[in-house]
């Protein structure tokens, strides 16, 4: 008998399946972008269905995945593609706002600004929130105020001071979310949920976010890996721009451009290099992916388990979309961030707030990917697709914005402020009990200063797995838990 559902933990419970420690070990890898391992359920005998397929269940109990979606050919000029994209995103937002009296929305970067501006066109009252940051250069608040002022929506806009928003690593010891898998969102859980708590206090049944916009609107520079052979006159100036913008080494750029290995060969190299040092911070982004690594505290048994899983896939694995480096990187990132959106929704469910990410509607994704790579992906303009698509929708004083805030400062401050919570996770570590991490090594790393954009990210997957194991354990032992 086959059982299917939208939560792997529920399916595993119905089938009475045990935790697969080898699959859990793969969740210790950095980045979460290793196809086809990333996102795989962590129970024996429970498999995930690719988002490009639906599952056919026959009367005799058999199952068969059936493909329903393939990425479109990127052949639309930017102007035509922008119109189609605007129509798709408008429909996605209108579908969610229709018939509602009240909803809430993020109002931060350009992506969430576009969603917000479409939402206020409907009949619902839209209350927006902008999170201030500790970074003096973070300018989300400035742009948000310009936007709501131009739209006459200032009274429905709230700026949340930085000191009221939890830092990264806050509350790790108390997290008890009912998630269907370890989630990288756990390290930022309280910070990200702070606005959703405000939405719940407002009485909002729905909260709109801009999640998913980056990979659709900025695209992957790795598209140039294929373009350099098909359209060299276009690709070379773009490569020069990215190289200058991100400080890439020309030698590293050339090495990646000359690397024509198929995905399966690249995957085998990942398996061989699991314990190698992390790649250079300024490594170009033209390969199949940034090669993931296991953290220094992963045990030999964990490394062997992950290596075995990767090599088992290497003989048959194909890149997502069946295309080149760029399409694969975009689709694998969409898969990861859509998991983030799902987990945020699971975290918000007890508050009675549904969290919606319109950029991940099928038609919106298709409309973006149908735009010619040579116009959608460029270092010389900031997200040209959304800028063109939002003419007449986003106020002109905001539509031309070319900046993006990040939370690096929040992470560095959070590491200092909440180091005790990280160290507490080392005590009676469930990962240590499973033989997947060396606890003394983990404790030593958790107790020292770490660079937020390189070393600290090594901790994120481990924290996600440790927090999830404890939450899963508490639910299994609770007499009131119903699976």
XYZ file of C-alpha atoms in Angstrom, residues 142-341:
200
model
C 14.168 54.827 4.002
C 12.782 53.212 0.863
C 9.712 51.802 2.591
C 8.717 55.232 3.870
C 9.069 56.678 0.393
C 6.881 53.902 -0.989
C 4.022 54.178 1.502
C 4.171 57.973 1.323
C 3.740 57.938 -2.446
C 0.827 55.488 -2.159
C -0.892 57.302 0.703
C -0.486 54.272 2.958
C 1.707 55.736 5.721
C -0.882 55.148 8.459
C -0.850 51.408 7.726
C 2.944 51.129 7.801
C 4.956 50.143 10.867
C 8.722 50.359 11.302
C 9.959 47.834 13.845
C 13.086 49.140 15.644
C 16.158 46.934 15.405
C 16.309 46.465 19.172
C 12.837 44.881 19.122
C 13.853 42.236 16.606
C 15.671 39.161 17.940
C 19.174 38.511 16.689
C 20.329 35.365 14.919
C 20.694 32.338 17.263
C 18.094 33.758 19.644
C 15.997 31.255 21.599
C 17.635 28.064 20.338
C 17.086 26.232 23.599
C 13.322 26.871 23.557
C 12.511 26.150 19.909
C 9.864 23.472 19.543
C 8.416 23.997 16.076
C 6.645 21.098 14.446
C 8.701 20.936 11.230
C 8.823 18.057 8.790
C 12.613 18.303 8.398
C 15.660 20.101 9.801
C 15.509 23.698 8.599
C 18.201 26.328 8.151
C 15.494 28.785 9.197
C 15.977 27.605 12.789
C 19.056 29.770 13.384
C 17.024 32.863 12.433
C 13.678 31.567 13.621
C 12.828 34.203 16.220
C 14.117 37.062 14.087
C 12.068 36.000 11.071
C 8.977 35.233 13.128
C 8.956 38.605 14.874
C 6.956 40.246 12.076
C 4.579 37.298 11.888
C 3.851 37.681 15.598
C 2.924 41.298 14.879
C 0.738 40.124 11.999
C -1.069 37.755 14.366
C -1.584 40.551 16.906
C -3.050 42.632 14.089
C -5.560 39.852 13.427
C -4.232 39.149 9.952
C -5.055 35.734 8.484
C -2.459 36.118 5.715
C 1.047 37.565 5.488
C 2.709 38.266 2.124
C 6.469 37.949 1.652
C 8.972 38.576 -1.130
C 10.673 35.204 -0.683
C 11.787 33.729 -3.979
C 12.413 36.964 -5.807
C 16.201 36.889 -5.899
C 16.742 33.773 -7.998
C 13.924 34.692 -10.382
C 14.748 38.341 -10.838
C 18.539 38.508 -10.557
C 19.133 35.026 -11.944
C 22.373 33.087 -11.797
C 25.623 34.375 -13.245
C 26.324 30.714 -14.034
C 24.096 31.168 -17.109
C 27.200 32.745 -18.640
C 28.989 29.385 -18.485
C 26.930 28.227 -21.457
C 26.420 31.642 -23.013
C 30.148 32.165 -23.466
C 30.116 29.515 -26.216
C 26.728 30.350 -27.784
C 26.802 34.166 -27.580
C 30.404 35.135 -26.734
C 30.030 38.788 -27.751
C 27.295 39.199 -25.164
C 28.768 36.916 -22.509
C 32.288 38.348 -22.330
C 31.264 41.910 -21.307
C 28.867 40.432 -18.741
C 31.643 38.237 -17.356
C 33.908 41.243 -17.059
C 31.193 43.084 -15.166
C 30.586 40.256 -12.687
C 34.326 39.774 -12.210
C 34.766 43.432 -11.313
C 31.590 43.644 -9.214
C 32.381 40.672 -6.976
C 36.179 40.848 -7.025
C 36.592 37.467 -8.700
C 39.997 36.280 -9.748
C 40.279 36.138 -13.536
C 42.199 32.904 -13.187
C 39.375 31.324 -11.187
C 36.817 32.595 -13.686
C 38.743 31.053 -16.567
C 39.157 27.770 -14.696
C 35.410 27.489 -14.134
C 34.610 28.441 -17.731
C 36.932 25.707 -18.997
C 35.419 23.125 -16.665
C 32.984 21.237 -18.915
C 32.460 18.195 -16.697
C 28.954 16.743 -16.667
C 26.994 17.017 -13.450
C 27.682 13.427 -12.467
C 31.447 13.966 -12.565
C 31.121 17.157 -10.551
C 29.047 15.254 -7.987
C 31.739 12.585 -7.590
C 34.278 15.345 -6.940
C 32.014 16.753 -4.220
C 32.006 13.322 -2.567
C 35.795 13.181 -2.681
C 36.201 16.703 -1.230
C 33.712 16.580 1.651
C 36.391 17.198 4.289
C 38.368 19.733 2.240
C 38.516 23.387 3.354
C 35.691 25.641 2.246
C 36.067 27.262 -1.124
C 37.547 30.744 -1.349
C 35.028 33.462 -0.300
C 35.469 35.128 -3.701
C 35.131 31.921 -5.717
C 33.228 32.717 -8.948
C 29.645 31.496 -9.226
C 29.881 29.804 -12.629
C 30.123 26.120 -11.657
C 27.241 23.686 -11.139
C 27.091 24.962 -7.563
C 29.347 26.142 -4.783
C 30.727 22.835 -3.569
C 29.251 21.943 -0.153
C 31.449 20.809 2.705
C 31.009 18.946 5.953
C 31.980 20.925 9.065
C 35.199 20.076 10.956
C 33.170 18.458 13.762
C 31.473 15.915 11.477
C 32.719 12.454 12.413
C 34.364 9.994 10.069
C 31.195 7.897 10.164
C 29.117 10.893 9.113
C 31.492 11.687 6.261
C 31.462 8.094 5.058
C 27.655 8.005 5.153
C 27.333 11.207 3.120
C 29.991 10.082 0.656
C 28.140 6.813 0.171
C 24.853 8.625 -0.493
C 26.439 10.980 -3.031
C 28.252 8.231 -4.920
C 25.054 6.185 -5.044
C 23.421 9.068 -6.949
C 26.397 9.982 -9.129
C 25.781 7.273 -11.718
C 22.321 8.534 -12.628
C 21.971 12.122 -11.374
C 20.988 14.791 -13.878
C 21.048 18.559 -13.379
C 17.704 20.150 -12.655
C 15.922 21.374 -15.754
C 18.137 19.321 -18.024
C 20.007 22.463 -18.997
C 23.318 24.042 -18.116
C 24.917 25.428 -14.990
C 22.753 28.527 -14.703
C 19.334 26.899 -14.995
C 20.410 24.208 -12.537
C 21.618 26.758 -9.988
C 18.427 28.762 -10.255
C 16.156 25.739 -9.887
C 18.103 24.186 -7.016
C 18.023 27.533 -5.193
C 14.285 27.826 -5.801
C 13.845 24.386 -4.321
C 15.819 25.357 -1.209
C 14.100 28.705 -0.654
C 10.667 27.189 -1.283
C 11.507 24.788 1.560
C 12.266 27.867 3.669
C 8.841 29.248 2.755
